[in-house]
PDB file of C-alpha atoms in Angstrom:
ATOM      1  CA  MET S   1      -1.533 -22.131  32.805  1.00  0.00           C
ATOM      2  CA  ARG S   2      -1.001 -22.492  37.088  1.00  0.00           C
ATOM      3  CA  ILE S   3       1.443 -20.159  38.436  1.00  0.00           C
ATOM      4  CA  PRO S   4       2.760 -22.146  41.412  1.00  0.00           C
ATOM      5  CA  ASP S   5       3.756 -20.138  44.189  1.00  0.00           C
ATOM      6  CA  THR S   6       7.670 -19.711  44.439  1.00  0.00           C
ATOM      7  CA  MET S   7       9.858 -20.344  41.669  1.00  0.00           C
ATOM      8  CA  ASN S   8      14.016 -20.151  41.173  1.00  0.00           C
ATOM      9  CA  VAL S   9      15.912 -17.718  40.375  1.00  0.00           C
ATOM     10  CA  VAL S  10      18.960 -16.834  40.121  1.00  0.00           C
ATOM     11  CA  GLU S  11      20.974 -15.316  43.216  1.00  0.00           C
ATOM     12  CA  ILE S  12      24.392 -13.760  44.192  1.00  0.00           C
ATOM     13  CA  THR S  13      25.948 -15.319  47.406  1.00  0.00           C
ATOM     14  CA  GLU S  14      28.299 -12.582  47.742  1.00  0.00           C
ATOM     15  CA  THR S  15      29.621 -10.009  45.290  1.00  0.00           C
ATOM     16  CA  GLY S  16      32.434 -11.565  43.219  1.00  0.00           C
ATOM     17  CA  SER S  17      33.376 -13.930  40.754  1.00  0.00           C
ATOM     18  CA  PRO S  18      30.430 -15.841  39.031  1.00  0.00           C
ATOM     19  CA  ALA S  19      31.341 -18.656  41.245  1.00  0.00           C
ATOM     20  CA  SER S  20      28.984 -16.860  44.250  1.00  0.00           C
ATOM     21  CA  LEU S  21      25.935 -17.377  41.721  1.00  0.00           C
ATOM     22  CA  CYS S  22      23.464 -19.288  42.826  1.00  0.00           C
ATOM     23  CA  ILE S  23      20.138 -21.135  42.396  1.00  0.00           C
ATOM     24  CA  GLY S  24      17.338 -19.620  45.092  1.00  0.00           C
ATOM     25  CA  ARG S  25      13.961 -19.671  45.367  1.00  0.00           C
ATOM     26  CA  ARG S  26      11.829 -17.391  45.825  1.00  0.00           C
ATOM     27  CA  PRO S  27       8.079 -16.441  46.059  1.00  0.00           C
ATOM     28  CA  VAL S  28       6.571 -15.770  42.529  1.00  0.00           C
ATOM     29  CA  PRO S  29       6.376 -11.787  41.887  1.00  0.00           C
ATOM     30  CA  GLU S  30       2.681 -10.161  41.471  1.00  0.00           C
ATOM     31  CA  PRO S  31       1.791  -8.300  38.590  1.00  0.00           C
ATOM     32  CA  ARG S  32       1.125  -4.394  40.136  1.00  0.00           C
ATOM     33  CA  PRO S  33      -1.492  -1.962  37.731  1.00  0.00           C
ATOM     34  CA  GLY S  34      -0.279  -1.563  34.562  1.00  0.00           C
ATOM     35  CA  GLU S  35       2.414  -4.323  34.761  1.00  0.00           C
ATOM     36  CA  VAL S  36       1.833  -8.229  33.580  1.00  0.00           C
ATOM     37  CA  LEU S  37       3.490 -11.866  35.572  1.00  0.00           C
ATOM     38  CA  VAL S  38       5.493 -13.529  32.263  1.00  0.00           C
ATOM     39  CA  ARG S  39       6.467 -17.523  32.380  1.00  0.00           C
ATOM     40  CA  VAL S  40      10.622 -16.278  30.914  1.00  0.00           C
ATOM     41  CA  ALA S  41      11.775 -18.745  27.985  1.00  0.00           C
ATOM     42  CA  ALA S  42      14.648 -16.525  28.531  1.00  0.00           C
ATOM     43  CA  ALA S  43      16.993 -13.754  29.196  1.00  0.00           C
ATOM     44  CA  GLY S  44      19.574 -11.773  28.372  1.00  0.00           C
ATOM     45  CA  VAL S  45      23.357 -12.083  30.056  1.00  0.00           C
ATOM     46  CA  ASN S  46      24.725  -8.703  29.657  1.00  0.00           C
ATOM     47  CA  ARG S  47      27.878  -6.606  31.024  1.00  0.00           C
ATOM     48  CA  ALA S  48      25.821  -4.567  33.296  1.00  0.00           C
ATOM     49  CA  ASP S  49      25.239  -8.174  35.044  1.00  0.00           C
ATOM     50  CA  VAL S  50      28.800  -9.301  35.328  1.00  0.00           C
ATOM     51  CA  LEU S  51      29.451  -5.979  37.226  1.00  0.00           C
ATOM     52  CA  GLN S  52      26.387  -6.090  39.490  1.00  0.00           C
ATOM     53  CA  ARG S  53      26.813  -9.629  40.347  1.00  0.00           C
ATOM     54  CA  GLN S  54      31.084  -7.418  40.916  1.00  0.00           C
ATOM     55  CA  GLY S  55      29.329  -5.497  43.365  1.00  0.00           C
ATOM     56  CA  GLN S  56      29.772  -2.258  40.866  1.00  0.00           C
ATOM     57  CA  TYR S  57      25.881  -1.443  39.482  1.00  0.00           C
ATOM     58  CA  PRO S  58      23.582  -1.743  42.027  1.00  0.00           C
ATOM     59  CA  PRO S  59      20.364  -2.461  41.148  1.00  0.00           C
ATOM     60  CA  PRO S  60      18.546   1.464  41.058  1.00  0.00           C
ATOM     61  CA  ARG S  61      15.851   2.042  44.234  1.00  0.00           C
ATOM     62  CA  GLY S  62      12.665  -0.716  44.083  1.00  0.00           C
ATOM     63  CA  ALA S  63      14.350  -2.179  41.388  1.00  0.00           C
ATOM     64  CA  SER S  64      14.750  -6.185  41.566  1.00  0.00           C
ATOM     65  CA  ASP S  65      17.407  -7.306  43.909  1.00  0.00           C
ATOM     66  CA  VAL S  66      17.665 -10.760  41.166  1.00  0.00           C
ATOM     67  CA  LEU S  67      20.427  -9.975  37.339  1.00  0.00           C
ATOM     68  CA  GLY S  68      18.993  -9.689  34.186  1.00  0.00           C
ATOM     69  CA  LEU S  69      17.981  -6.841  32.237  1.00  0.00           C
ATOM     70  CA  GLU S  70      16.096  -8.492  29.459  1.00  0.00           C
ATOM     71  CA  LEU S  71      13.002 -11.484  28.528  1.00  0.00           C
ATOM     72  CA  SER S  72      11.061 -13.707  26.579  1.00  0.00           C
ATOM     73  CA  GLY S  73       8.353 -15.574  27.684  1.00  0.00           C
ATOM     74  CA  VAL S  74       4.617 -15.990  27.714  1.00  0.00           C
ATOM     75  CA  VAL S  75       2.193 -14.269  29.471  1.00  0.00           C
ATOM     76  CA  CYS S  76       0.422 -15.499  32.192  1.00  0.00           C
ATOM     77  CA  ALA S  77      -1.658 -13.038  34.454  1.00  0.00           C
ATOM     78  CA  ILE S  78      -2.583  -9.186  34.013  1.00  0.00           C
ATOM     79  CA  GLY S  79      -2.634  -6.637  36.541  1.00  0.00           C
ATOM     80  CA  ASP S  80      -5.058  -4.601  37.314  1.00  0.00           C
ATOM     81  CA  GLY S  81      -6.367  -2.066  34.761  1.00  0.00           C
ATOM     82  CA  GLU S  82      -3.466  -3.756  32.303  1.00  0.00           C
ATOM     83  CA  THR S  83      -5.258  -3.668  28.493  1.00  0.00           C
ATOM     84  CA  ASP S  84      -2.587  -3.647  26.124  1.00  0.00           C
ATOM     85  CA  ARG S  85      -0.800  -6.766  27.170  1.00  0.00           C
ATOM     86  CA  ALA S  86      -3.235  -9.957  27.143  1.00  0.00           C
ATOM     87  CA  VAL S  87      -2.931 -13.452  28.876  1.00  0.00           C
ATOM     88  CA  ASP S  88      -0.270 -15.918  26.121  1.00  0.00           C
ATOM     89  CA  GLU S  89       0.690 -13.190  24.164  1.00  0.00           C
ATOM     90  CA  GLU S  90       4.464 -14.141  23.317  1.00  0.00           C
ATOM     91  CA  ILE S  91       7.098 -11.068  24.587  1.00  0.00           C
ATOM     92  CA  CYS S  92      10.409  -9.934  24.513  1.00  0.00           C
ATOM     93  CA  ALA S  93      11.249  -6.451  27.084  1.00  0.00           C
ATOM     94  CA  LEU S  94      13.378  -4.686  29.198  1.00  0.00           C
ATOM     95  CA  VAL S  95      13.922  -5.223  32.338  1.00  0.00           C
ATOM     96  CA  THR S  96      15.312  -3.362  35.145  1.00  0.00           C
ATOM     97  CA  GLY S  97      16.198  -6.714  37.041  1.00  0.00           C
ATOM     98  CA  GLY S  98      14.772  -9.734  37.530  1.00  0.00           C
ATOM     99  CA  ALA S  99      15.115 -12.223  34.499  1.00  0.00           C
ATOM    100  CA  TYR S 100      17.748 -14.605  35.492  1.00  0.00           C
ATOM    101  CA  ALA S 101      14.091 -16.398  36.847  1.00  0.00           C
ATOM    102  CA  GLU S 102      11.752 -18.779  35.637  1.00  0.00           C
ATOM    103  CA  TYR S 103       8.279 -15.701  35.797  1.00  0.00           C
ATOM    104  CA  ALA S 104       8.389 -11.953  36.604  1.00  0.00           C
ATOM    105  CA  VAL S 105       7.358  -9.116  36.066  1.00  0.00           C
ATOM    106  CA  VAL S 106       7.238  -6.511  33.460  1.00  0.00           C
ATOM    107  CA  PRO S 107       5.906  -2.604  33.465  1.00  0.00           C
ATOM    108  CA  SER S 108       3.396  -3.037  30.188  1.00  0.00           C
ATOM    109  CA  PRO S 109       4.548  -1.027  28.192  1.00  0.00           C
ATOM    110  CA  GLN S 110       8.315  -1.607  27.992  1.00  0.00           C
ATOM    111  CA  CYS S 111       6.891  -4.893  25.903  1.00  0.00           C
ATOM    112  CA  LEU S 112       7.491  -6.045  22.637  1.00  0.00           C
ATOM    113  CA  PRO S 113       5.076  -8.225  20.862  1.00  0.00           C
ATOM    114  CA  ARG S 114       7.741 -11.774  19.247  1.00  0.00           C
ATOM    115  CA  PRO S 115       9.461 -10.899  16.240  1.00  0.00           C
ATOM    116  CA  LYS S 116       8.295 -13.650  13.965  1.00  0.00           C
ATOM    117  CA  SER S 117      10.480 -14.608  12.249  1.00  0.00           C
ATOM    118  CA  ILE S 118      12.618 -14.593  15.409  1.00  0.00           C
ATOM    119  CA  SER S 119      12.050 -17.864  17.693  1.00  0.00           C
ATOM    120  CA  LEU S 120      10.840 -17.393  21.480  1.00  0.00           C
ATOM    121  CA  VAL S 121      14.466 -18.107  23.160  1.00  0.00           C
ATOM    122  CA  ASP S 122      15.542 -16.181  20.943  1.00  0.00           C
ATOM    123  CA  ALA S 123      13.443 -12.808  20.781  1.00  0.00           C
ATOM    124  CA  ALA S 124      15.675 -12.713  24.958  1.00  0.00           C
ATOM    125  CA  ALA S 125      19.062 -10.831  22.688  1.00  0.00           C
ATOM    126  CA  LEU S 126      16.788  -7.856  20.977  1.00  0.00           C
ATOM    127  CA  PRO S 127      15.054  -5.313  24.080  1.00  0.00           C
ATOM    128  CA  GLU S 128      18.027  -4.984  25.027  1.00  0.00           C
ATOM    129  CA  ALA S 129      21.561  -4.338  22.550  1.00  0.00           C
ATOM    130  CA  TYR S 130      17.876  -3.240  20.173  1.00  0.00           C
ATOM    131  CA  CYS S 131      16.885  -0.151  22.612  1.00  0.00           C
ATOM    132  CA  THR S 132      20.399   0.533  23.295  1.00  0.00           C
ATOM    133  CA  VAL S 133      21.481   1.021  19.613  1.00  0.00           C
ATOM    134  CA  TRP S 134      18.881   2.644  18.787  1.00  0.00           C
ATOM    135  CA  ASP S 135      18.732   5.176  21.179  1.00  0.00           C
ATOM    136  CA  ASN S 136      21.873   6.281  20.820  1.00  0.00           C
ATOM    137  CA  VAL S 137      23.410   5.514  17.747  1.00  0.00           C
ATOM    138  CA  PHE S 138      19.625   7.335  15.637  1.00  0.00           C
ATOM    139  CA  GLU S 139      18.409   9.148  17.513  1.00  0.00           C
ATOM    140  CA  ARG S 140      21.585  10.669  20.270  1.00  0.00           C
ATOM    141  CA  GLY S 141      24.571   9.905  17.632  1.00  0.00           C
ATOM    142  CA  ARG S 142      21.766  11.477  14.309  1.00  0.00           C
ATOM    143  CA  LEU S 143      23.332   8.434  12.234  1.00  0.00           C
ATOM    144  CA  LYS S 144      22.207   8.674   9.025  1.00  0.00           C
ATOM    145  CA  SER S 145      22.452   7.482   5.165  1.00  0.00           C
ATOM    146  CA  GLY S 146      25.798   7.547   4.765  1.00  0.00           C
ATOM    147  CA  ASP S 147      27.606   8.324   7.222  1.00  0.00           C
ATOM    148  CA  ASP S 148      30.544   6.717   8.585  1.00  0.00           C
ATOM    149  CA  PHE S 149      30.251   4.500  11.652  1.00  0.00           C
ATOM    150  CA  LEU S 150      32.364   3.224  14.090  1.00  0.00           C
ATOM    151  CA  VAL S 151      31.434   0.547  16.669  1.00  0.00           C
ATOM    152  CA  HIS S 152      34.093  -0.472  18.724  1.00  0.00           C
ATOM    153  CA  GLY S 153      33.265  -4.928  20.010  1.00  0.00           C
ATOM    154  CA  GLY S 154      31.950  -5.218  17.360  1.00  0.00           C
ATOM    155  CA  SER S 155      31.622  -8.917  17.385  1.00  0.00           C
ATOM    156  CA  SER S 156      29.638  -8.344  21.283  1.00  0.00           C
ATOM    157  CA  GLY S 157      26.049  -8.043  21.828  1.00  0.00           C
ATOM    158  CA  ILE S 158      25.669  -4.690  20.790  1.00  0.00           C
ATOM    159  CA  GLY S 159      28.188  -4.506  18.532  1.00  0.00           C
ATOM    160  CA  THR S 160      26.556  -7.085  16.054  1.00  0.00           C
ATOM    161  CA  THR S 161      23.500  -5.501  17.294  1.00  0.00           C
ATOM    162  CA  ALA S 162      24.774  -1.534  15.569  1.00  0.00           C
ATOM    163  CA  ILE S 163      26.513  -3.292  12.975  1.00  0.00           C
ATOM    164  CA  GLN S 164      23.502  -4.789  11.513  1.00  0.00           C
ATOM    165  CA  LEU S 165      20.884  -1.536  11.953  1.00  0.00           C
ATOM    166  CA  ALA S 166      23.922   0.469  11.097  1.00  0.00           C
ATOM    167  CA  LYS S 167      24.177  -1.660   7.754  1.00  0.00           C
ATOM    168  CA  ARG S 168      20.501  -1.228   7.563  1.00  0.00           C
ATOM    169  CA  PHE S 169      20.015   2.330   7.349  1.00  0.00           C
ATOM    170  CA  GLY S 170      23.259   3.034   4.245  1.00  0.00           C
ATOM    171  CA  ALA S 171      25.929   3.757   7.007  1.00  0.00           C
ATOM    172  CA  ARG S 172      29.815   2.758   5.869  1.00  0.00           C
ATOM    173  CA  VAL S 173      30.170   0.631   8.943  1.00  0.00           C
ATOM    174  CA  PHE S 174      33.621   0.133  11.413  1.00  0.00           C
ATOM    175  CA  THR S 175      34.231  -1.951  14.147  1.00  0.00           C
ATOM    176  CA  THR S 176      37.071  -2.842  16.003  1.00  0.00           C
ATOM    177  CA  VAL S 177      37.820  -6.418  17.683  1.00  0.00           C
ATOM    178  CA  GLY S 178      40.573  -8.602  19.355  1.00  0.00           C
ATOM    179  CA  SER S 179      41.111 -11.519  16.927  1.00  0.00           C
ATOM    180  CA  ALA S 180      40.709 -12.665  13.049  1.00  0.00           C
ATOM    181  CA  GLU S 181      37.790 -14.883  14.217  1.00  0.00           C
ATOM    182  CA  LYS S 182      35.863 -11.475  15.335  1.00  0.00           C
ATOM    183  CA  CYS S 183      36.994  -9.676  11.872  1.00  0.00           C
ATOM    184  CA  ASP S 184      35.745 -12.933   9.749  1.00  0.00           C
ATOM    185  CA  ALA S 185      32.470 -12.623  11.491  1.00  0.00           C
ATOM    186  CA  CYS S 186      31.962  -8.423  11.925  1.00  0.00           C
ATOM    187  CA  LEU S 187      32.908  -8.932   7.712  1.00  0.00           C
ATOM    188  CA  ALA S 188      29.849 -11.104   7.691  1.00  0.00           C
ATOM    189  CA  LEU S 189      27.725  -9.274   9.325  1.00  0.00           C
ATOM    190  CA  GLY S 190      28.078  -6.553   7.214  1.00  0.00           C
ATOM    191  CA  ALA S 191      30.824  -4.187   9.280  1.00  0.00           C
ATOM    192  CA  ASP S 192      32.856  -3.080   5.183  1.00  0.00           C
ATOM    193  CA  GLN S 193      36.279  -2.823   7.121  1.00  0.00           C
ATOM    194  CA  ALA S 194      36.699  -4.599  10.597  1.00  0.00           C
ATOM    195  CA  VAL S 195      40.142  -3.139  12.495  1.00  0.00           C
ATOM    196  CA  ASN S 196      41.857  -6.490  14.425  1.00  0.00           C
ATOM    197  CA  TYR S 197      42.927  -3.843  17.769  1.00  0.00           C
ATOM    198  CA  ARG S 198      46.064  -6.238  18.922  1.00  0.00           C
ATOM    199  CA  GLU S 199      47.498  -5.574  15.627  1.00  0.00           C
ATOM    200  CA  GLU S 200      46.660  -2.287  14.114  1.00  0.00           C
ATOM    201  CA  ASP S 201      46.153   1.318  15.317  1.00  0.00           C
ATOM    202  CA  PHE S 202      42.820   1.739  14.798  1.00  0.00           C
ATOM    203  CA  VAL S 203      42.874   5.182  13.400  1.00  0.00           C
ATOM    204  CA  GLU S 204      45.004   4.994  11.465  1.00  0.00           C
ATOM    205  CA  ALA S 205      43.104   2.218   9.795  1.00  0.00           C
ATOM    206  CA  ILE S 206      40.235   3.156   8.894  1.00  0.00           C
ATOM    207  CA  ARG S 207      41.836   6.915   7.580  1.00  0.00           C
ATOM    208  CA  GLU S 208      43.333   4.199   5.560  1.00  0.00           C
ATOM    209  CA  VAL S 209      40.177   3.245   4.523  1.00  0.00           C
ATOM    210  CA  ASN S 210      38.139   6.368   3.930  1.00  0.00           C
ATOM    211  CA  GLY S 211      40.713   9.358   3.427  1.00  0.00           C
ATOM    212  CA  SER S 212      41.696  10.679   6.316  1.00  0.00           C
ATOM    213  CA  ARG S 213      37.717  11.872   6.750  1.00  0.00           C
ATOM    214  CA  GLY S 214      37.462  10.905   9.830  1.00  0.00           C
ATOM    215  CA  VAL S 215      34.062   9.288  10.837  1.00  0.00           C
ATOM    216  CA  ASP S 216      30.544  10.946  11.605  1.00  0.00           C
ATOM    217  CA  VAL S 217      29.742   8.634  14.614  1.00  0.00           C
ATOM    218  CA  ILE S 218      31.548   6.476  17.062  1.00  0.00           C
ATOM    219  CA  LEU S 219      29.808   4.183  19.650  1.00  0.00           C
ATOM    220  CA  ASP S 220      32.121   3.428  22.400  1.00  0.00           C
ATOM    221  CA  MET S 221      31.812   1.265  25.214  1.00  0.00           C
ATOM    222  CA  VAL S 222      35.843   1.571  25.864  1.00  0.00           C
ATOM    223  CA  GLY S 223      35.686   4.630  27.834  1.00  0.00           C
ATOM    224  CA  GLU S 224      39.088   6.051  29.477  1.00  0.00           C
ATOM    225  CA  THR S 225      41.063   4.841  26.903  1.00  0.00           C
ATOM    226  CA  TYR S 226      40.092   5.053  23.865  1.00  0.00           C
ATOM    227  CA  LEU S 227      38.694   8.245  24.685  1.00  0.00           C
ATOM    228  CA  ASN S 228      41.620  11.038  22.757  1.00  0.00           C
ATOM    229  CA  ARG S 229      42.272   8.522  19.644  1.00  0.00           C
ATOM    230  CA  ASN S 230      37.543   8.904  19.445  1.00  0.00           C
ATOM    231  CA  LEU S 231      37.772  11.597  19.106  1.00  0.00           C
ATOM    232  CA  ASP S 232      41.092  12.538  17.357  1.00  0.00           C
ATOM    233  CA  LEU S 233      38.835  10.318  14.333  1.00  0.00           C
ATOM    234  CA  LEU S 234      35.516  11.846  14.592  1.00  0.00           C
ATOM    235  CA  ALA S 235      34.892  13.975  11.766  1.00  0.00           C
ATOM    236  CA  VAL S 236      33.903  18.607  11.786  1.00  0.00           C
ATOM    237  CA  GLU S 237      30.632  17.789  13.139  1.00  0.00           C
ATOM    238  CA  GLY S 238      30.959  14.524  14.268  1.00  0.00           C
ATOM    239  CA  ARG S 239      29.340  12.672  17.863  1.00  0.00           C
ATOM    240  CA  LEU S 240      30.786   9.788  20.014  1.00  0.00           C
ATOM    241  CA  VAL S 241      28.279   8.076  22.255  1.00  0.00           C
ATOM    242  CA  LEU S 242      29.384   6.320  25.352  1.00  0.00           C
ATOM    243  CA  ILE S 243      27.236   3.337  26.600  1.00  0.00           C
ATOM    244  CA  GLY S 244      30.200   1.671  29.028  1.00  0.00           C
ATOM    245  CA  LEU S 245      33.329   1.789  30.332  1.00  0.00           C
ATOM    246  CA  MET S 246      35.048  -1.068  30.708  1.00  0.00           C
ATOM    247  CA  GLU S 247      38.332   0.788  30.722  1.00  0.00           C
ATOM    248  CA  GLY S 248      38.037   3.716  33.027  1.00  0.00           C
ATOM    249  CA  SER S 249      35.817   6.221  33.734  1.00  0.00           C
ATOM    250  CA  LYS S 250      37.606   9.819  34.012  1.00  0.00           C
ATOM    251  CA  ALA S 251      40.017  11.226  30.851  1.00  0.00           C
ATOM    252  CA  ASN S 252      41.639  13.977  29.849  1.00  0.00           C
ATOM    253  CA  PHE S 253      41.225  16.192  26.042  1.00  0.00           C
ATOM    254  CA  ASN S 254      41.652  19.215  24.549  1.00  0.00           C
ATOM    255  CA  LEU S 255      38.541  20.625  24.935  1.00  0.00           C
ATOM    256  CA  LEU S 256      39.685  22.589  21.709  1.00  0.00           C
ATOM    257  CA  LYS S 257      38.769  19.558  18.942  1.00  0.00           C
ATOM    258  CA  LEU S 258      35.241  19.794  20.583  1.00  0.00           C
ATOM    259  CA  MET S 259      35.169  23.003  19.939  1.00  0.00           C
ATOM    260  CA  SER S 260      37.578  23.670  16.786  1.00  0.00           C
ATOM    261  CA  ARG S 261      35.736  20.288  15.060  1.00  0.00           C
ATOM    262  CA  ARG S 262      32.240  21.178  16.027  1.00  0.00           C
ATOM    263  CA  LEU S 263      32.340  17.695  17.749  1.00  0.00           C
ATOM    264  CA  THR S 264      29.614  16.143  20.651  1.00  0.00           C
ATOM    265  CA  LEU S 265      30.409  14.109  23.492  1.00  0.00           C
ATOM    266  CA  THR S 266      27.283  12.798  24.632  1.00  0.00           C
ATOM    267  CA  GLY S 267      26.087   9.456  26.283  1.00  0.00           C
ATOM    268  CA  SER S 268      23.248   7.692  27.791  1.00  0.00           C
ATOM    269  CA  THR S 269      22.545   4.077  30.821  1.00  0.00           C
ATOM    270  CA  LEU S 270      19.108   2.167  29.714  1.00  0.00           C
ATOM    271  CA  ARG S 271      17.969   1.191  33.111  1.00  0.00           C
ATOM    272  CA  SER S 272      17.746   3.951  35.564  1.00  0.00           C
ATOM    273  CA  ARG S 273      15.102   5.193  32.974  1.00  0.00           C
ATOM    274  CA  THR S 274      11.475   5.890  34.107  1.00  0.00           C
ATOM    275  CA  VAL S 275       8.911   3.306  32.796  1.00  0.00           C
ATOM    276  CA  ASP S 276       7.335   6.022  30.071  1.00  0.00           C
ATOM    277  CA  GLU S 277      10.993   6.823  28.488  1.00  0.00           C
ATOM    278  CA  LYS S 278      12.822   3.340  28.473  1.00  0.00           C
ATOM    279  CA  ALA S 279       8.793   2.973  26.628  1.00  0.00           C
ATOM    280  CA  ALA S 280       8.788   6.218  24.320  1.00  0.00           C
ATOM    281  CA  VAL S 281      12.095   3.614  23.570  1.00  0.00           C
ATOM    282  CA  VAL S 282      10.520   0.537  23.055  1.00  0.00           C
ATOM    283  CA  ASN S 283       7.639   2.542  21.219  1.00  0.00           C
ATOM    284  CA  ASN S 284      10.729   4.018  18.848  1.00  0.00           C
ATOM    285  CA  VAL S 285      12.296   0.666  17.826  1.00  0.00           C
ATOM    286  CA  LEU S 286       8.643  -0.795  17.519  1.00  0.00           C
ATOM    287  CA  ALA S 287       8.408   1.670  14.853  1.00  0.00           C
ATOM    288  CA  LYS S 288      11.480   2.112  13.453  1.00  0.00           C
ATOM    289  CA  VAL S 289      12.791  -1.650  13.361  1.00  0.00           C
ATOM    290  CA  TRP S 290      10.834  -4.343  14.609  1.00  0.00           C
ATOM    291  CA  PRO S 291       9.412  -4.829  10.840  1.00  0.00           C
ATOM    292  CA  SER S 292      12.632  -5.256   9.652  1.00  0.00           C
ATOM    293  CA  LEU S 293      13.025  -8.725  12.387  1.00  0.00           C
ATOM    294  CA  ASP S 294      10.132  -9.594  11.251  1.00  0.00           C
ATOM    295  CA  SER S 295      10.306 -10.046   7.850  1.00  0.00           C
ATOM    296  CA  GLY S 296      14.085 -11.621   9.032  1.00  0.00           C
ATOM    297  CA  ASP S 297      15.907  -8.822   7.728  1.00  0.00           C
ATOM    298  CA  LEU S 298      18.372  -8.979  10.675  1.00  0.00           C
ATOM    299  CA  THR S 299      17.691 -11.308  12.967  1.00  0.00           C
ATOM    300  CA  PRO S 300      19.734 -10.944  16.796  1.00  0.00           C
ATOM    301  CA  VAL S 301      23.563 -13.393  16.487  1.00  0.00           C
ATOM    302  CA  ILE S 302      23.305 -16.029  19.277  1.00  0.00           C
ATOM    303  CA  HIS S 303      27.183 -17.145  20.756  1.00  0.00           C
ATOM    304  CA  ALA S 304      25.106 -19.775  22.495  1.00  0.00           C
ATOM    305  CA  THR S 305      21.950 -20.279  25.439  1.00  0.00           C
ATOM    306  CA  TYR S 306      22.580 -22.087  29.433  1.00  0.00           C
ATOM    307  CA  PRO S 307      20.089 -23.937  31.377  1.00  0.00           C
ATOM    308  CA  LEU S 308      20.057 -20.881  34.503  1.00  0.00           C
ATOM    309  CA  ASP S 309      21.614 -22.722  37.427  1.00  0.00           C
ATOM    310  CA  GLN S 310      24.673 -22.718  34.687  1.00  0.00           C
ATOM    311  CA  ALA S 311      24.555 -18.644  34.935  1.00  0.00           C
ATOM    312  CA  ALA S 312      27.926 -19.080  36.161  1.00  0.00           C
ATOM    313  CA  GLU S 313      29.716 -21.266  33.630  1.00  0.00           C
ATOM    314  CA  ALA S 314      27.192 -17.911  31.017  1.00  0.00           C
ATOM    315  CA  HIS S 315      29.105 -15.150  33.000  1.00  0.00           C
ATOM    316  CA  ASN S 316      32.700 -16.450  32.557  1.00  0.00           C
ATOM    317  CA  MET S 317      31.628 -17.147  28.988  1.00  0.00           C
ATOM    318  CA  MET S 318      30.875 -13.194  29.420  1.00  0.00           C
ATOM    319  CA  GLU S 319      34.498 -12.472  31.237  1.00  0.00           C
ATOM    320  CA  SER S 320      36.720 -14.150  29.014  1.00  0.00           C
ATOM    321  CA  SER S 321      35.464 -12.381  25.590  1.00  0.00           C
ATOM    322  CA  LYS S 322      35.895 -15.117  23.549  1.00  0.00           C
ATOM    323  CA  HIS S 323      31.871 -14.420  22.428  1.00  0.00           C
ATOM    324  CA  ILE S 324      30.521 -13.704  19.697  1.00  0.00           C
ATOM    325  CA  GLY S 325      26.349 -12.395  20.272  1.00  0.00           C
ATOM    326  CA  LYS S 326      25.340 -12.466  22.885  1.00  0.00           C
ATOM    327  CA  LEU S 327      24.620 -15.466  25.442  1.00  0.00           C
ATOM    328  CA  LEU S 328      21.588 -16.470  26.774  1.00  0.00           C
ATOM    329  CA  LEU S 329      19.784 -18.093  30.510  1.00  0.00           C
ATOM    330  CA  VAL S 330      16.737 -20.147  29.194  1.00  0.00           C
TER     331      VAL S 330
END
């Protein structure tokens, strides 16, 4: 395929509202050694993109200032010395930025083959959610078959992924969401209980179901306002994993809770890790999860797709929290 000199990208004219997103023209980047150039089919829209647009989450040093942390597409050029990828290969990938564009460079170790059962466009919904959930729930949280697992925000891209993966690996799954419609959607994905946090206290509701035992692992992106209730709900040897701070980054809590029940409080981010660190996560996901995506036993939940020039509309939907599953730019 012919590679043009310039391409369309989504630019941020000023930090603030979604209206600040517009289409600009930039040179098509060239892959360096160890990288590939991808003609982008679709890019996933994530909360991190919203935070960057608002000026709260600047890209790491050396990363593209263009939004977008995951993409799918076709490899169209290969950097010097790269032998693991081939031109015309269909892939999806983690990136540190640059996915809201017609072309993007990707470190080869962060690429994953398009699963056989999933379209090229829909594959853009996979890298960020599946790598985040696997690394945090199964590696840091050590979730295993028979455990009780709670994911907050079960209707989000992360939530819908976590529900399916946890059930696939034998856990009992609880989730919190903000409407009856979202409760129904999570139950349909396999959740054993979905709690509407606008109507019930999730700690009391879950204890009624599991006999006050508590849960073994909690995946939380809320932060400050949920911290103490999360700790109260954990069983002995329970693990709380933080991946977001939507409602605050500072909190006071009683350290005796951790000591007396031998709790683990941990968390992580993915974007700032090195290529080698991301490659380790990608390789785990490829080995442990990709066979179930290839076979169709796991599948992403896609709420809506938007053309690249409607990135503002996609961000409005993300901020409304009315969506169930992933949002994509195509």
